[in-house]
């Protein structure tokens, strides 16, 4: 009898995991609050349960007698996963690891215990505490919710007069009413994709994470590899990444550390115990030949495998993901799409692998308020970083978006 795998979430980002798990011969169950989520009809069984419903997903897991549980890209599902794994003794990670990878206060404490370098930061409940920290540490400063994702409620502040607004904005998106306040440090941001197997961290890829300035601070619009750091810096980044994995207690699963390389060395911004969004999975697969989704499925079910056995895909020296937003099309923002043309032409550009639109005819081009506003992605592989960048720009030039 096929093993049963519960995939929490049935949205667009979970669809590949549902499809791959079924291809691997497993019985796939999904849970999502949206009965029309695309993965609901693809799974062997689906249930209308929210991704952040610990009790509901645990009851489902018990009733269906699942053998493993996982999610893809969903931050809110991570504590639910940890809860289900812990309660049922399933492979995966504990609730403690889940909390340390999603709550920035618990994460900070864990990093301090393991001497993982981070920017100067504090967690505050009141604006008076904001004033105290900013009097001690020169700006700019970054304020963000303690437990949110997708850059919601996150702002970089240079003008002290805007600190109180940023504090209130971050608090609005925080579920525990706490705000994370960082001293901003400059440097190259690096995305790290890794597989953790039996406590050993295997780095699949390092890539530059290029983001927009305020008012869209922190929203990534380009992932490109190889990164703009030297070999010594790359090794230091890997060391910080491994330390962060150890600090949160992750033994089996996917790790996604985000690290900034400064003049004083790399500093951890944060780490997630989940598959990254922004098509970093495709980036990592291009660079390593390994599909993180396949690895996560096997880890979630406690299957035995060697990482080398998963190197099934073509490897590239360079890879990139360009994410399109209203910043690319400022005159179209808020307008309804009449037609989308040029996708086939874009895919004909040498090196192009995929052109993904998250909008359809009739939808409006969204204003870029957080990562959800990234409405399309171009993915390419090649022999060099410049070749990939040229490919992405040429492909973008082929796209024609008409609005009403």
Coordinates of C-alpha atoms in Angstrom, one line a residue:
X1 CA 0.0 0.0 0.0
X2 CA 1.3 3.4 -1.0
X3 CA 2.5 5.7 1.8
X4 CA 0.3 8.7 2.6
X5 CA 1.7 12.2 2.4
X6 CA -0.1 15.2 3.7
X7 CA 0.8 18.4 1.8
X8 CA -0.4 21.4 3.8
X9 CA -1.6 24.0 1.2
X10 CA -2.9 23.4 -2.3
X11 CA -2.0 26.7 -3.9
X12 CA 0.0 27.4 -7.0
X13 CA 3.3 26.9 -5.2
X14 CA 2.2 23.5 -3.8
X15 CA 1.1 22.1 -7.1
X16 CA 4.5 20.9 -8.2
X17 CA 4.9 18.9 -4.9
X18 CA 1.5 17.3 -5.3
X19 CA 2.3 16.3 -8.9
X20 CA 5.8 15.0 -8.1
X21 CA 4.7 13.0 -5.1
X22 CA 2.0 11.3 -7.1
X23 CA 4.5 10.5 -9.9
X24 CA 6.7 9.0 -7.2
X25 CA 3.8 6.6 -6.3
X26 CA 2.6 8.2 -3.0
X27 CA -1.0 8.8 -2.0
X28 CA -1.3 12.6 -1.7
X29 CA -3.6 14.4 0.7
X30 CA -3.9 18.2 0.7
X31 CA -5.5 20.7 3.0
X32 CA -6.4 24.3 2.1
X33 CA -9.1 26.8 3.2
X34 CA -9.8 27.5 -0.5
X35 CA -11.8 24.7 -2.1
X36 CA -10.9 26.2 -5.5
X37 CA -7.1 26.1 -4.9
X38 CA -5.5 24.4 -8.0
X39 CA -4.0 21.6 -6.0
X40 CA -7.2 20.4 -4.5
X41 CA -8.4 18.7 -7.7
X42 CA -4.9 17.2 -8.3
X43 CA -4.5 15.4 -5.0
X44 CA -5.8 11.9 -4.3
X45 CA -7.8 13.4 -1.4
X46 CA -8.4 17.0 -0.4
X47 CA -9.9 18.7 2.7
X48 CA -11.0 22.3 3.3
X49 CA -8.8 23.1 6.3
X50 CA -6.7 26.3 6.7
X51 CA -2.9 26.0 6.4
X52 CA -2.6 27.6 9.9
X53 CA -5.1 25.4 11.6
X54 CA -3.1 23.2 13.9
X55 CA -6.0 21.3 15.4
X56 CA -7.7 20.7 12.1
X57 CA -4.6 19.4 10.3
X58 CA -3.7 17.2 13.3
X59 CA -7.2 15.6 13.3
X60 CA -6.9 15.1 9.6
X61 CA -3.5 13.5 9.9
X62 CA -4.7 11.1 12.6
X63 CA -7.9 10.2 10.7
X64 CA -6.0 9.5 7.4
X65 CA -3.1 7.8 9.2
X66 CA -0.5 9.7 7.2
X67 CA 3.1 8.7 7.0
X68 CA 4.5 12.2 6.5
X69 CA 3.7 15.8 6.2
X70 CA 5.2 18.8 4.3
X71 CA 4.5 22.1 2.8
X72 CA 6.1 24.3 0.1
X73 CA 6.8 28.0 0.5
X74 CA 4.1 28.5 3.2
X75 CA 5.5 30.2 6.3
X76 CA 2.2 29.9 8.2
X77 CA 2.1 26.1 7.7
X78 CA 5.5 25.5 9.3
X79 CA 4.3 25.6 12.9
X80 CA 1.4 23.3 11.9
X81 CA 3.9 20.9 10.3
X82 CA 6.0 20.9 13.5
X83 CA 2.9 20.3 15.6
X84 CA 1.7 17.4 13.5
X85 CA 5.2 15.8 13.3
X86 CA 5.7 16.1 17.1
X87 CA 2.3 14.8 18.0
X88 CA 2.4 11.8 15.7
X89 CA 6.1 11.0 15.9
X90 CA 6.5 11.5 12.1
X91 CA 9.8 12.3 10.3
X92 CA 10.5 16.0 9.9
X93 CA 11.1 18.7 12.5
X94 CA 9.8 19.5 16.0
X95 CA 7.5 22.4 17.0
X96 CA 10.6 24.0 18.6
X97 CA 12.4 24.1 15.3
X98 CA 9.3 25.4 13.6
X99 CA 9.0 28.3 16.1
X100 CA 12.7 29.1 15.9
X101 CA 12.4 29.3 12.1
X102 CA 9.2 31.5 12.0
X103 CA 9.2 33.7 15.1
X104 CA 12.0 36.2 14.7
X105 CA 12.3 36.6 18.5
X106 CA 12.9 32.9 19.1
X107 CA 15.2 32.9 16.0
X108 CA 17.3 35.7 17.4
X109 CA 17.7 34.0 20.8
X110 CA 18.7 30.7 19.1
X111 CA 21.3 32.5 17.0
X112 CA 22.8 34.2 20.0
X113 CA 23.1 30.9 21.8
X114 CA 25.0 29.4 18.8
X115 CA 27.1 32.6 18.1
X116 CA 25.6 33.1 14.7
X117 CA 26.4 36.7 13.6
X118 CA 23.4 38.9 13.0
X119 CA 22.9 42.7 12.7
X120 CA 22.3 44.7 15.9
X121 CA 18.6 44.2 16.6
X122 CA 16.0 44.3 19.3
X123 CA 12.4 43.2 19.8
X124 CA 10.1 46.0 21.0
X125 CA 6.6 46.3 22.3
X126 CA 6.5 50.1 22.7
X127 CA 7.7 53.1 20.7
X128 CA 9.7 54.2 23.7
X129 CA 11.9 51.1 23.1
X130 CA 12.3 52.1 19.5
X131 CA 13.6 55.5 20.6
X132 CA 16.0 53.9 23.0
X133 CA 17.5 51.6 20.4
X134 CA 17.7 54.2 17.7
X135 CA 19.5 56.6 20.1
X136 CA 22.2 53.9 20.6
X137 CA 22.5 52.6 17.1
X138 CA 22.9 55.0 14.1
X139 CA 20.4 54.7 11.2
X140 CA 19.1 53.7 8.8
X141 CA 16.9 51.2 10.6
X142 CA 14.7 48.3 9.5
X143 CA 11.4 47.6 11.2
X144 CA 9.4 44.5 10.5
X145 CA 6.8 42.2 12.2
X146 CA 8.2 39.5 14.4
X147 CA 6.5 36.7 12.6
X148 CA 5.4 37.7 9.1
X149 CA 6.7 37.0 5.6
X150 CA 6.6 38.4 2.1
X151 CA 7.9 41.8 3.3
X152 CA 4.5 42.7 4.7
X153 CA 4.9 45.6 7.2
X154 CA 8.6 45.9 6.6
X155 CA 10.2 49.3 6.0
X156 CA 13.7 50.8 5.9
X157 CA 13.7 54.2 7.7
X158 CA 16.3 56.9 7.4
X159 CA 14.2 59.8 8.7
X160 CA 13.6 59.6 12.4
X161 CA 10.2 61.4 12.0
X162 CA 8.9 58.3 10.2
X163 CA 9.9 55.8 12.9
X164 CA 6.6 55.8 14.7
X165 CA 4.7 55.2 11.5
X166 CA 7.0 52.3 10.6
X167 CA 6.6 50.9 14.1
X168 CA 2.8 51.0 13.9
X169 CA 2.9 49.5 10.4
X170 CA 5.1 46.6 11.5
X171 CA 2.9 46.0 14.6
X172 CA -0.2 45.8 12.4
X173 CA 1.2 42.6 10.7
X174 CA 2.6 41.0 13.8
X175 CA 0.5 38.3 15.5
X176 CA 2.3 38.6 18.8
X177 CA 2.3 42.4 18.9
X178 CA 6.1 42.6 18.8
X179 CA 8.2 44.5 16.3
X180 CA 11.7 43.5 15.1
X181 CA 14.0 46.6 14.9
X182 CA 17.3 46.1 13.1
X183 CA 20.2 48.5 12.5
X184 CA 20.5 48.5 8.7
X185 CA 23.7 47.1 7.3
X186 CA 24.8 47.4 3.7
X187 CA 26.2 44.6 1.6
X188 CA 25.3 41.9 -0.9
X189 CA 22.3 39.9 0.1
X190 CA 22.6 36.1 -0.6
X191 CA 20.0 33.5 -0.8
X192 CA 21.1 30.0 0.3
X193 CA 19.2 26.9 -0.6
X194 CA 20.1 23.8 1.3
X195 CA 19.0 20.2 2.1
X196 CA 19.5 19.0 5.6
X197 CA 19.7 15.2 5.9
X198 CA 20.5 13.5 9.2
X199 CA 21.8 16.7 10.6
X200 CA 24.2 17.4 7.8
X201 CA 23.6 20.6 5.7
X202 CA 24.2 20.2 1.9
X203 CA 24.4 23.6 0.2
X204 CA 22.7 23.5 -3.2
X205 CA 23.1 27.1 -4.3
X206 CA 24.2 30.6 -3.4
X207 CA 22.6 33.5 -5.4
X208 CA 22.4 37.3 -5.2
X209 CA 19.1 38.5 -3.9
X210 CA 18.6 41.9 -5.6
X211 CA 15.8 44.0 -4.0
X212 CA 14.1 47.3 -4.6
X213 CA 14.7 50.5 -2.6
X214 CA 11.9 52.2 -0.5
X215 CA 8.9 52.4 -0.8
X216 CA 9.3 48.8 -1.9
X217 CA 12.1 48.0 0.5
X218 CA 13.2 44.4 0.7
X219 CA 11.1 43.0 -2.1
X220 CA 13.3 40.8 -4.4
X221 CA 12.9 41.3 -8.1
X222 CA 16.0 39.4 -9.3
X223 CA 17.8 36.3 -8.2
X224 CA 21.0 35.7 -10.0
X225 CA 23.9 33.2 -9.7
X226 CA 26.8 32.9 -9.4
X227 CA 26.7 35.6 -6.6
X228 CA 28.8 38.7 -6.6
X229 CA 31.1 37.5 -3.8
X230 CA 34.6 35.9 -3.9
X231 CA 35.4 32.3 -2.9
X232 CA 36.5 33.2 0.6
X233 CA 33.2 35.1 1.2
X234 CA 31.2 32.2 -0.3
X235 CA 32.8 29.8 2.2
X236 CA 32.1 32.2 5.1
X237 CA 28.4 32.4 3.9
X238 CA 28.2 28.6 3.9
X239 CA 29.6 28.5 7.5
X240 CA 27.0 31.0 8.7
X241 CA 24.3 29.0 7.0
X242 CA 25.3 25.8 8.6
X243 CA 25.5 27.5 12.0
X244 CA 22.0 28.9 11.5
X245 CA 20.6 25.4 10.6
X246 CA 22.2 23.9 13.8
X247 CA 20.8 26.8 15.9
X248 CA 17.2 26.1 15.0
X249 CA 17.7 22.4 15.5
X250 CA 16.8 21.3 11.9
X251 CA 17.9 17.7 11.3
X252 CA 15.9 16.8 8.2
X253 CA 14.3 19.2 5.8
X254 CA 14.9 22.2 3.6
X255 CA 16.8 25.3 4.9
X256 CA 16.6 28.7 3.4
X257 CA 19.0 31.1 5.1
X258 CA 19.2 34.7 3.9
X259 CA 22.6 36.3 4.6
X260 CA 24.2 39.7 3.9
X261 CA 27.9 39.9 3.2
X262 CA 29.3 43.0 4.8
X263 CA 32.9 44.4 5.1
X264 CA 33.0 42.8 8.6
X265 CA 31.9 39.4 7.2
X266 CA 28.5 37.7 6.6
X267 CA 25.5 38.3 8.9
X268 CA 22.4 36.2 9.0
X269 CA 19.2 38.1 8.3
X270 CA 16.9 35.2 8.9
X271 CA 16.4 31.5 8.1
X272 CA 13.3 29.5 7.0
X273 CA 12.8 25.8 7.4
X274 CA 10.9 25.5 4.2
X275 CA 11.1 25.7 0.4
X276 CA 11.7 29.3 -0.7
X277 CA 9.4 31.2 -2.9
X278 CA 10.5 33.4 -5.8
X279 CA 11.4 30.4 -7.9
X280 CA 14.5 29.8 -5.9
X281 CA 13.7 26.1 -6.2
X282 CA 14.3 26.3 -9.9
X283 CA 17.5 28.3 -9.4
X284 CA 18.9 25.7 -7.0
X285 CA 17.9 22.9 -9.4
X286 CA 19.7 24.7 -12.3
X287 CA 22.9 25.0 -10.2
X288 CA 22.9 21.7 -8.4
X289 CA 20.9 19.3 -10.6
X290 CA 18.8 18.4 -7.5
X291 CA 15.1 19.1 -7.1
X292 CA 14.5 20.2 -3.5
X293 CA 10.9 19.1 -3.7
X294 CA 11.8 15.5 -4.4
X295 CA 14.3 15.6 -1.5
X296 CA 11.7 17.1 0.8
X297 CA 9.1 14.4 -0.1
X298 CA 11.6 11.7 0.7
X299 CA 12.7 13.4 4.0
X300 CA 9.1 13.9 5.0
X301 CA 8.3 10.2 4.6
X302 CA 11.6 9.0 6.2
X303 CA 12.8 7.3 3.1
X304 CA 16.4 6.3 2.7
X305 CA 18.3 8.0 -0.2
X306 CA 21.6 9.4 -1.2
X307 CA 21.7 13.0 -2.4
X308 CA 23.8 12.0 -5.4
X309 CA 20.8 9.9 -6.6
X310 CA 18.7 13.0 -7.0
X311 CA 21.1 14.8 -9.3
X312 CA 18.8 14.1 -12.2
X313 CA 18.6 17.5 -13.9
X314 CA 20.9 19.4 -16.2
X315 CA 23.4 21.7 -14.3
X316 CA 24.2 25.2 -15.4
X317 CA 27.1 27.5 -14.5
X318 CA 24.7 30.4 -14.1
X319 CA 21.0 30.9 -13.5
X320 CA 18.5 33.7 -12.9
X321 CA 15.0 34.6 -12.1
X322 CA 13.5 38.0 -13.0
X323 CA 10.3 38.8 -11.2
X324 CA 8.0 41.3 -12.9
X325 CA 6.1 43.9 -10.9
X326 CA 4.3 47.2 -11.3
X327 CA 7.7 48.9 -11.1
X328 CA 8.4 47.4 -14.6
X329 CA 5.0 48.7 -15.9
X330 CA 4.2 51.9 -13.9
X331 CA 1.7 53.1 -16.5
X332 CA -0.3 49.9 -16.3
X333 CA -0.7 49.7 -12.5
X334 CA -4.3 49.3 -11.4
X335 CA -5.6 48.7 -15.0
X336 CA -7.4 45.6 -16.2
X337 CA -5.5 43.3 -18.5
X338 CA -7.0 43.1 -22.0
X339 CA -4.4 40.7 -23.5
X340 CA -1.1 39.0 -22.8
X341 CA 1.1 38.4 -25.8
X342 CA 4.7 37.4 -26.5
X343 CA 5.1 34.4 -24.1
X344 CA 5.9 32.0 -26.9
X345 CA 8.4 34.5 -28.4
X346 CA 10.0 35.0 -25.0
X347 CA 10.5 31.2 -24.6
X348 CA 12.3 31.1 -27.9
X349 CA 15.1 33.2 -26.6
X350 CA 18.2 31.0 -26.1
X351 CA 18.6 30.0 -22.5
X352 CA 15.0 30.7 -21.5
X353 CA 13.4 27.9 -19.5
X354 CA 10.1 29.3 -18.2
X355 CA 7.7 32.3 -18.4
X356 CA 5.1 32.2 -15.7
X357 CA 2.2 34.6 -15.4
X358 CA 0.1 34.7 -12.2
X359 CA -2.4 37.0 -13.8
X360 CA -5.0 36.4 -16.5
X361 CA -7.0 38.5 -18.9
X362 CA -9.4 40.6 -16.8
X363 CA -7.1 40.8 -13.8
X364 CA -5.7 44.1 -12.7
X365 CA -1.9 44.8 -12.6
X366 CA -1.4 45.1 -8.8
X367 CA 0.5 47.8 -7.0
X368 CA 3.7 46.5 -5.4
X369 CA 2.9 46.5 -1.7
X370 CA 4.6 43.1 -0.8
X371 CA 6.0 40.0 -2.5
X372 CA 2.5 39.0 -3.7
X373 CA 2.6 41.9 -6.1
X374 CA 5.2 40.0 -8.2
X375 CA 2.9 38.9 -11.0
X376 CA 5.2 37.1 -13.4
X377 CA 8.6 35.3 -13.5
X378 CA 11.2 34.7 -16.2
X379 CA 13.6 31.9 -15.5
X380 CA 16.8 31.2 -17.4
X381 CA 20.0 29.2 -17.3
X382 CA 23.3 29.7 -19.1
X383 CA 27.1 29.6 -19.2
X384 CA 27.7 33.0 -17.4
X385 CA 25.9 35.5 -15.3
X386 CA 25.9 38.2 -18.1
X387 CA 24.5 35.7 -20.6
X388 CA 21.6 34.9 -18.2
X389 CA 21.0 38.6 -17.6
X390 CA 20.9 39.3 -21.3
X391 CA 18.6 36.4 -21.8
X392 CA 16.1 37.6 -19.2
X393 CA 16.1 41.2 -20.6
X394 CA 15.5 40.0 -24.1
X395 CA 12.7 37.7 -23.0
X396 CA 11.1 40.6 -21.1
X397 CA 11.2 42.7 -24.2
X398 CA 9.1 40.1 -26.1
X399 CA 6.2 40.4 -23.6
X400 CA 3.3 42.7 -24.6
X401 CA 0.7 43.5 -21.9
X402 CA -2.3 45.4 -23.2
X403 CA -4.8 47.0 -20.7
X404 CA -8.2 48.5 -20.9

